[in-house]
Short mmCIF file of C-alpha atoms in Angstrom, two decimals:
data_model
loop_
_atom_site.label_atom_id
_atom_site.label_comp_id
_atom_site.label_asym_id
_atom_site.label_seq_id
_atom_site.Cartn_x
_atom_site.Cartn_y
_atom_site.Cartn_z
CA MET A 246 27.68 -0.58 -6.54
CA SER A 247 30.46 -1.80 -8.79
CA GLY A 248 29.74 -2.98 -12.35
CA SER A 249 30.72 -6.55 -11.49
CA ALA A 250 27.67 -6.81 -9.22
CA TRP A 251 25.41 -6.99 -12.31
CA PHE A 252 27.15 -10.01 -13.83
CA PRO A 253 25.01 -12.63 -11.99
CA LEU A 254 21.86 -11.03 -13.49
CA ILE A 255 23.00 -11.36 -17.12
CA PRO A 256 22.05 -15.07 -17.58
CA LEU A 257 18.62 -14.39 -16.05
CA GLY A 258 18.03 -11.51 -18.45
CA ILE A 259 19.04 -13.63 -21.44
CA ALA A 260 16.59 -16.37 -20.37
CA PHE A 261 13.70 -13.92 -20.03
CA GLY A 262 14.51 -12.41 -23.41
CA ALA A 263 14.53 -15.82 -25.10
CA LEU A 264 11.19 -16.69 -23.49
CA ALA A 265 9.61 -13.43 -24.64
CA MET A 266 10.89 -13.97 -28.19
CA ARG A 267 9.50 -17.53 -28.30
CA GLU A 268 6.04 -16.48 -27.13
CA ALA A 269 5.92 -13.56 -29.55
CA THR A 270 6.72 -15.72 -32.55
CA ARG A 271 4.63 -18.78 -31.59
CA ALA A 272 2.48 -19.87 -34.55
CA LEU A 273 -1.28 -19.90 -33.90
CA PRO A 274 -3.71 -22.27 -35.69
CA ARG A 275 -5.13 -20.65 -38.79
CA ASP A 276 -8.50 -22.42 -38.36
CA PRO A 277 -10.34 -20.96 -35.30
CA GLN A 278 -12.45 -24.14 -35.04
CA ARG A 279 -9.33 -26.11 -34.15
CA LEU A 280 -9.12 -24.14 -30.93
CA HIS A 281 -12.47 -25.61 -29.80
CA ALA A 282 -12.42 -28.99 -31.52
CA SER A 283 -13.42 -32.06 -29.50
CA ALA A 284 -13.19 -35.76 -30.18
CA ASP A 285 -16.29 -37.72 -31.19
CA PHE A 286 -18.08 -39.47 -28.32
CA THR A 287 -17.21 -43.15 -28.14
CA PRO A 288 -19.54 -45.32 -26.04
CA PRO A 289 -17.75 -47.19 -23.25
CA ASP A 290 -16.83 -50.82 -23.76
CA LEU A 291 -19.63 -52.53 -21.85
CA THR A 292 -17.64 -55.75 -21.74
CA LEU A 293 -14.89 -54.06 -19.74
CA LEU A 294 -17.40 -52.34 -17.49
CA GLY A 295 -19.16 -55.60 -16.73
CA ALA A 296 -22.46 -53.98 -17.76
CA ARG A 297 -23.41 -56.41 -20.49
CA ALA A 298 -26.40 -58.73 -20.17
CA PRO A 299 -25.44 -62.38 -19.61
CA ALA A 300 -25.87 -64.91 -22.40
CA GLU A 301 -28.09 -67.11 -20.25
CA GLU A 302 -31.13 -66.80 -18.02
CA GLN A 303 -30.43 -64.94 -14.80
CA GLU A 304 -32.29 -64.43 -11.53
CA LEU A 305 -31.99 -61.08 -9.75
CA VAL A 306 -33.37 -59.74 -6.49
CA ILE A 307 -34.37 -56.18 -5.68
CA ASP A 308 -32.03 -54.26 -3.38
CA ALA A 309 -34.65 -52.52 -1.25
CA ARG A 310 -32.11 -50.13 0.27
CA LEU A 311 -31.29 -48.59 -3.12
CA SER A 312 -34.76 -48.77 -4.65
CA VAL A 313 -37.36 -46.00 -4.56
CA ALA A 314 -41.11 -45.87 -5.24
CA ARG A 315 -43.47 -42.91 -5.11
CA VAL A 316 -47.26 -42.62 -5.28
CA ALA A 317 -48.68 -39.29 -6.43
CA GLY A 318 -50.35 -37.59 -3.47
CA LEU A 319 -48.90 -40.04 -0.93
CA GLY A 320 -45.17 -39.46 -1.34
CA LEU A 321 -42.44 -42.07 -0.98
CA VAL A 322 -43.42 -45.71 -0.66
CA ARG A 323 -41.19 -48.33 0.93
CA VAL A 324 -39.94 -51.10 -1.34
CA LEU A 325 -40.11 -54.32 0.69
CA GLN A 326 -38.86 -57.02 -1.65
CA GLY A 327 -38.98 -58.41 -5.16
CA ALA A 328 -37.21 -60.42 -7.79
CA ALA A 329 -36.79 -60.68 -11.54
CA VAL A 330 -35.84 -63.39 -14.03
CA THR A 331 -34.23 -62.26 -17.28
CA ARG A 332 -33.92 -64.21 -20.49
CA ALA A 333 -30.59 -64.51 -22.30
CA GLY A 334 -29.33 -61.12 -23.49
CA ASP A 335 -32.11 -59.33 -21.58
CA GLU A 336 -34.54 -60.13 -24.40
CA GLY A 337 -37.33 -60.24 -21.84
CA TRP A 338 -37.95 -60.55 -18.13
CA THR A 339 -40.54 -61.20 -15.44
CA LEU A 340 -40.75 -59.07 -12.32
CA GLU A 341 -42.48 -59.19 -8.94
CA VAL A 342 -42.24 -56.33 -6.46
CA VAL A 343 -43.93 -55.76 -3.10
CA LEU A 344 -44.46 -52.22 -1.78
CA GLU A 345 -45.50 -51.08 1.70
CA LEU A 346 -48.05 -48.29 1.44
CA PRO A 347 -48.23 -45.40 3.94
CA ASP A 348 -51.09 -44.95 6.40
CA ALA A 349 -52.73 -42.39 4.11
CA ALA A 350 -53.12 -44.99 1.36
CA PRO A 351 -56.42 -46.66 0.45
CA ALA A 352 -57.63 -49.59 2.54
CA ALA A 353 -54.52 -51.72 1.98
CA ASN A 354 -51.04 -51.70 3.46
CA ARG A 355 -49.26 -53.60 0.70
CA LEU A 356 -49.26 -53.47 -3.06
CA THR A 357 -47.88 -56.35 -5.12
CA LEU A 358 -47.05 -56.10 -8.83
CA ARG A 359 -46.47 -59.15 -11.05
CA LEU A 360 -45.25 -58.16 -14.50
CA ARG A 361 -43.91 -59.66 -17.72
CA THR A 362 -42.40 -57.97 -20.77
CA ARG A 363 -44.45 -57.85 -23.96
CA GLU A 364 -42.00 -55.99 -26.18
CA VAL A 365 -38.33 -55.20 -25.59
CA LEU A 366 -36.43 -52.67 -27.71
CA ALA A 367 -32.84 -51.47 -27.72
CA SER A 368 -32.27 -47.74 -27.14
CA ALA A 369 -29.63 -45.24 -28.19
CA VAL A 370 -28.08 -45.47 -24.72
CA PRO A 371 -25.50 -48.28 -24.44
CA GLY A 372 -26.77 -51.10 -22.25
CA CYS A 373 -30.29 -49.62 -21.95
CA ARG A 374 -33.50 -51.23 -23.20
CA THR A 375 -37.12 -50.10 -23.14
CA ALA A 376 -40.02 -52.44 -22.59
CA ASP A 377 -43.78 -52.68 -22.28
CA LEU A 378 -44.47 -54.47 -18.99
CA ARG A 379 -47.90 -55.96 -18.43
CA GLY A 380 -49.37 -57.93 -15.58
CA THR A 381 -51.50 -57.62 -12.46
CA TRP A 382 -51.61 -55.68 -9.22
CA ALA A 383 -53.04 -56.83 -5.91
CA ALA A 384 -53.71 -55.01 -2.63
CA ASP A 385 -55.64 -57.05 -0.08
CA SER A 386 -59.03 -57.77 -1.69
CA LEU A 387 -58.45 -55.32 -4.55
CA GLY A 388 -56.74 -56.18 -7.81
CA GLY A 389 -56.61 -55.62 -11.54
CA ASP A 390 -54.49 -55.33 -14.65
CA VAL A 391 -51.53 -52.98 -14.96
CA ARG A 392 -49.22 -51.82 -17.73
CA ILE A 393 -45.88 -50.01 -17.29
CA ALA A 394 -43.65 -48.37 -19.90
CA ALA A 395 -40.24 -49.09 -18.42
CA SER A 396 -36.52 -48.73 -19.10
CA TRP A 397 -33.97 -51.37 -18.11
CA MET A 398 -30.24 -50.71 -17.84
CA ARG A 399 -27.35 -52.98 -17.00
CA MET A 400 -24.85 -51.41 -14.61
CA PRO A 401 -21.21 -52.27 -13.83
CA GLY A 402 -20.74 -55.21 -11.50
CA GLY A 403 -23.71 -57.19 -12.82
CA LEU A 404 -26.33 -54.80 -11.40
CA ALA A 405 -29.48 -53.76 -13.23
CA ARG A 406 -31.79 -50.76 -12.86
CA LEU A 407 -35.45 -50.53 -13.84
CA GLN A 408 -37.48 -47.32 -14.04
CA GLY A 409 -41.13 -46.92 -14.92
CA VAL A 410 -44.34 -44.96 -14.30
CA THR A 411 -47.90 -46.25 -14.41
CA ARG A 412 -51.46 -45.51 -13.33
CA ILE A 413 -53.08 -48.28 -11.32
CA GLU A 414 -56.73 -47.97 -12.26
CA GLY A 415 -59.29 -49.08 -9.73
CA PHE A 416 -56.99 -48.65 -6.75
CA THR A 417 -59.03 -46.11 -4.75
CA GLY A 418 -60.29 -45.71 -1.22
CA GLY A 419 -59.20 -43.92 1.92
CA ASP A 420 -61.16 -40.95 3.21
CA GLU A 421 -63.82 -39.29 1.07
CA ARG A 422 -61.62 -36.41 -0.10
CA THR A 423 -58.64 -38.52 -1.19
CA ALA A 424 -60.95 -41.11 -2.76
CA GLN A 425 -62.43 -38.40 -4.99
CA GLU A 426 -58.97 -37.15 -5.95
CA ARG A 427 -57.93 -40.69 -6.91
CA GLU A 428 -61.19 -41.94 -8.40
CA ASP A 429 -59.33 -42.94 -11.57
CA GLY A 430 -56.55 -44.72 -9.67
CA LEU A 431 -53.08 -44.10 -8.29
CA THR A 432 -50.01 -42.94 -10.23
CA LEU A 433 -46.98 -44.99 -9.27
CA ALA A 434 -43.32 -44.29 -10.16
CA LEU A 435 -40.63 -46.93 -9.63
CA GLU A 436 -36.85 -46.90 -9.64
CA LEU A 437 -35.58 -50.35 -8.72
CA GLN A 438 -32.02 -51.58 -8.39
CA LEU A 439 -31.46 -55.30 -8.78
CA VAL A 440 -28.49 -57.55 -8.05
CA PRO A 441 -27.78 -61.16 -9.07
CA ARG A 442 -29.15 -63.63 -6.54
CA GLY A 443 -26.42 -64.62 -4.09
CA THR A 444 -24.62 -61.27 -4.29
CA ARG A 445 -23.65 -59.90 -0.87
CA ARG A 446 -25.39 -56.57 -0.21
#
């Protein structure tokens, strides 16, 4: 091979040499912490997300398709319907929810809760509030008082989500074995999604 055959490779060699020199002399940060530094967390702008509570009273309905309820020992419970009315800024709300109980439940096929907030507090999570809900429960001829520690969060698009767990004292029955297991009542967990009335679902 003649010497002139190497000429096309000279520019490529110069480029690789320059690249190697640049990488070898690149300055590294003197502070190792800078290599792993991260920006402070900034909560999202709830106004832009549309997740802020309205400045006036609002009526919402429960989206049964996206809501879940569970009774300890009985499993999932179907959410049939329900609605809520919130005061301005979510400073308080009333709630009614109707659940369809499974065949293994005590002598009732529906459970209705009617609740009202007693105390509403802001939380460290943007758009989330905690509340003490109190009211009544009814299942056929049975009924009594109920109290739920709940969280309430506004979601983008005007949606809201409520979560809570409670023990419904006095709600017993069914066969002898399950009645003994639930002699102090049923434990109910709720996760409800609500949408403004009139919203297409």
